[in-house]
Amino acid sequence: MRSAVSRGLWDSSSIMLGYFPVAVSFGVAAISAGLAPWMAVLISVCIYAGASQFILLLLIAQQTDVWSMVFIVIAVNLRHVFYGPALLSQFNSTGLEPKPYAVMAFGLTDEVFAAARARLSQLRVAPKAYWYIGLQLGAYSSWVIGTAVGAYLASDWLSRFPILQQSLAFVLPALFFALLLDMINSVDKRLLIAAALSTGLSSLFFVAHTSLIIGMVVGCGWALVTQLKRKRV
């Protein structure tokens, strides 16, 4: 068990390095929005939703009502509904009773999903759920610690160098793209092309998070049809 968790923590190092500066940026942005440092950390501890936390700050600044905030944050993160089933088959035999699906779902982010999707099938550690929890734990701790650093320590320093704060916003997309490149080797290229094209075309008519959901539906549909064809052969 310990070796699997340790391996997961080690494999999360690239995610941790990517999350930390973005989390620092969130901590700084939260202070700029008028939140107390402990509130910024509490948001990262309880919500842990990456870009959605920045959207939440904007909604708070606009004095949006609570239910609207809840609806918008859920809508932006609706893509995660597709992440769980895509990984679920890897955990049919977790070796854990009861299976900690609630914990495993809470720590599921874009980057964790990309890393797990690319590596789970190649893992030799058992049970894989412990590796996955270690992966999540590393990413989660980096995000929370980075938020605390940004909220308590770095706000004055970063405010003196605006270009650093602007560059931090690019780290998370760059990290996800790097993980996507790693996944390309283990996924049908036609599936990726279909999902990318449908996402790009739908972005001409819908907002970004809706386009992502459409792309995921197309990708899942493509994968389902492909698997059904293989079973018939």
Coordinates of C-alpha atoms in Angstrom, one line a residue, residues 32-186:
S32 CA -7.2 41.5 -4.4
A33 CA -10.9 40.6 -4.4
G34 CA -11.2 41.5 -0.8
L35 CA -11.2 38.0 0.8
A36 CA -9.3 37.2 4.0
P37 CA -6.4 34.8 3.5
W38 CA -8.1 32.1 5.5
M39 CA -11.1 32.3 3.2
A40 CA -8.9 31.9 0.1
V41 CA -7.4 28.8 1.6
L42 CA -10.8 27.5 2.7
I43 CA -12.1 27.8 -0.9
S44 CA -9.1 25.7 -2.2
V45 CA -9.6 23.1 0.6
C46 CA -13.4 22.7 0.0
I47 CA -14.0 23.5 -3.6
Y48 CA -10.7 22.6 -5.3
A49 CA -11.8 23.4 -8.8
G50 CA -8.9 25.3 -10.5
A51 CA -10.2 27.8 -13.0
S52 CA -13.7 27.7 -11.4
Q53 CA -12.2 29.3 -8.3
F54 CA -11.1 32.3 -10.4
I55 CA -14.6 32.5 -11.8
L56 CA -16.0 32.3 -8.2
L57 CA -13.9 35.3 -7.3
L58 CA -15.4 37.3 -10.2
L59 CA -18.9 36.3 -9.1
I60 CA -18.2 37.3 -5.5
A61 CA -16.8 40.7 -6.7
Q62 CA -20.1 41.2 -8.7
Q63 CA -22.1 40.3 -5.6
T64 CA -23.8 37.4 -7.4
D65 CA -26.3 35.5 -5.3
V66 CA -25.3 32.2 -3.8
W67 CA -27.5 29.9 -5.9
S68 CA -26.3 31.5 -9.1
M69 CA -22.7 30.9 -8.0
V70 CA -23.4 27.3 -7.3
F71 CA -25.1 26.8 -10.7
I72 CA -22.4 28.5 -12.7
V73 CA -19.5 26.6 -10.9
I74 CA -21.3 23.3 -11.4
A75 CA -22.0 24.1 -15.1
V76 CA -18.3 25.0 -15.7
N77 CA -17.2 21.7 -14.1
L78 CA -19.9 19.5 -15.7
R79 CA -17.2 17.9 -17.9
H80 CA -16.1 15.9 -14.8
V81 CA -19.2 13.8 -15.2
F82 CA -17.4 12.1 -18.1
Y83 CA -14.1 11.7 -16.3
G84 CA -15.3 9.2 -13.7
P85 CA -16.8 6.6 -16.0
A86 CA -13.7 6.8 -18.2
L87 CA -11.5 5.7 -15.3
L88 CA -14.0 3.5 -13.4
S89 CA -13.1 0.3 -15.3
Q90 CA -9.6 0.6 -14.0
F91 CA -10.8 0.3 -10.4
N92 CA -13.1 -2.7 -10.6
S93 CA -10.8 -4.4 -8.2
T94 CA -9.4 -1.7 -6.0
G95 CA -8.5 -3.9 -3.0
L96 CA -10.2 -1.3 -0.8
E97 CA -13.4 -2.0 1.1
P98 CA -15.5 0.1 1.1
K99 CA -14.2 1.6 -2.1
P100 CA -13.4 5.3 -1.5
Y101 CA -15.2 6.6 -4.6
A102 CA -16.2 9.8 -2.9
V103 CA -12.5 10.6 -2.1
M104 CA -11.5 9.5 -5.6
A105 CA -14.1 11.7 -7.2
F106 CA -13.3 14.8 -5.1
G107 CA -9.7 14.8 -6.2
L108 CA -10.5 14.3 -9.9
T109 CA -9.2 17.3 -11.9
D110 CA -8.4 17.8 -15.6
E111 CA -4.7 17.1 -15.0
V112 CA -5.2 14.2 -12.6
F113 CA -7.5 12.6 -15.2
A114 CA -5.1 13.1 -18.0
A115 CA -2.2 11.6 -16.0
A116 CA -4.3 8.7 -14.7
R117 CA -5.8 8.0 -18.1
A118 CA -2.3 7.8 -19.6
R119 CA -0.6 5.7 -16.9
L120 CA -3.2 3.4 -15.1
S121 CA -3.1 0.7 -17.8
Q122 CA 0.7 0.6 -17.6
L123 CA 1.0 0.4 -13.8
R124 CA 2.4 -2.6 -12.1
V125 CA 1.6 -1.5 -8.5
A126 CA -1.4 -2.9 -6.7
P127 CA -4.0 -1.9 -5.8
K128 CA -4.1 0.9 -8.4
A129 CA -6.5 2.9 -6.2
Y130 CA -3.7 3.6 -3.8
W131 CA -1.6 4.9 -6.6
Y132 CA -4.4 7.1 -7.8
I133 CA -5.1 8.4 -4.3
G134 CA -1.4 9.2 -4.0
L135 CA -1.6 11.1 -7.3
Q136 CA -4.5 13.1 -6.1
L137 CA -3.0 13.8 -2.7
G138 CA 0.1 15.3 -4.3
A139 CA -1.9 17.5 -6.6
Y140 CA -4.3 18.6 -3.9
S141 CA -1.6 19.4 -1.4
S142 CA 0.2 21.5 -3.9
W143 CA -2.9 23.5 -4.7
V144 CA -3.8 24.1 -1.1
I145 CA -0.2 25.0 -0.1
G146 CA 0.2 27.3 -3.1
T147 CA -3.0 29.1 -2.3
A148 CA -1.8 29.7 1.3
V149 CA 1.6 31.0 0.0
G150 CA -0.2 33.4 -2.4
A151 CA -2.7 34.5 0.2
Y152 CA -0.3 35.0 3.2
L153 CA 3.2 35.6 1.8
A154 CA 3.4 36.5 -1.9
S155 CA 0.7 39.1 -2.5
D156 CA 3.0 42.1 -1.9
W157 CA 5.8 40.7 -3.9
L158 CA 3.7 39.7 -6.9
S159 CA 2.0 43.1 -7.0
R160 CA 5.3 44.7 -7.6
F161 CA 5.8 42.6 -10.8
P162 CA 2.5 42.4 -12.7
I163 CA 4.1 40.4 -15.5
L164 CA 4.7 37.5 -13.2
Q165 CA 1.1 37.4 -12.2
Q166 CA 0.1 37.4 -15.9
S167 CA 2.4 34.6 -16.7
L168 CA 1.1 32.4 -13.9
A169 CA -2.2 32.3 -15.6
F170 CA -0.7 30.4 -18.5
V171 CA 0.9 27.6 -16.4
L172 CA -2.3 25.5 -16.0
P173 CA -3.2 25.3 -19.7
A174 CA 0.4 24.6 -20.5
L175 CA 0.5 21.7 -18.0
F176 CA -2.7 20.2 -19.3
F177 CA -1.4 20.4 -22.9
A178 CA 1.8 18.6 -21.8
L179 CA -0.2 15.8 -20.2
L180 CA -2.4 15.6 -23.3
L181 CA 0.8 14.9 -25.4
D182 CA 1.6 12.1 -23.0
M183 CA -1.8 10.6 -23.5
I184 CA -1.7 10.7 -27.3
N185 CA 0.5 7.6 -27.3
S186 CA -2.1 5.4 -25.6

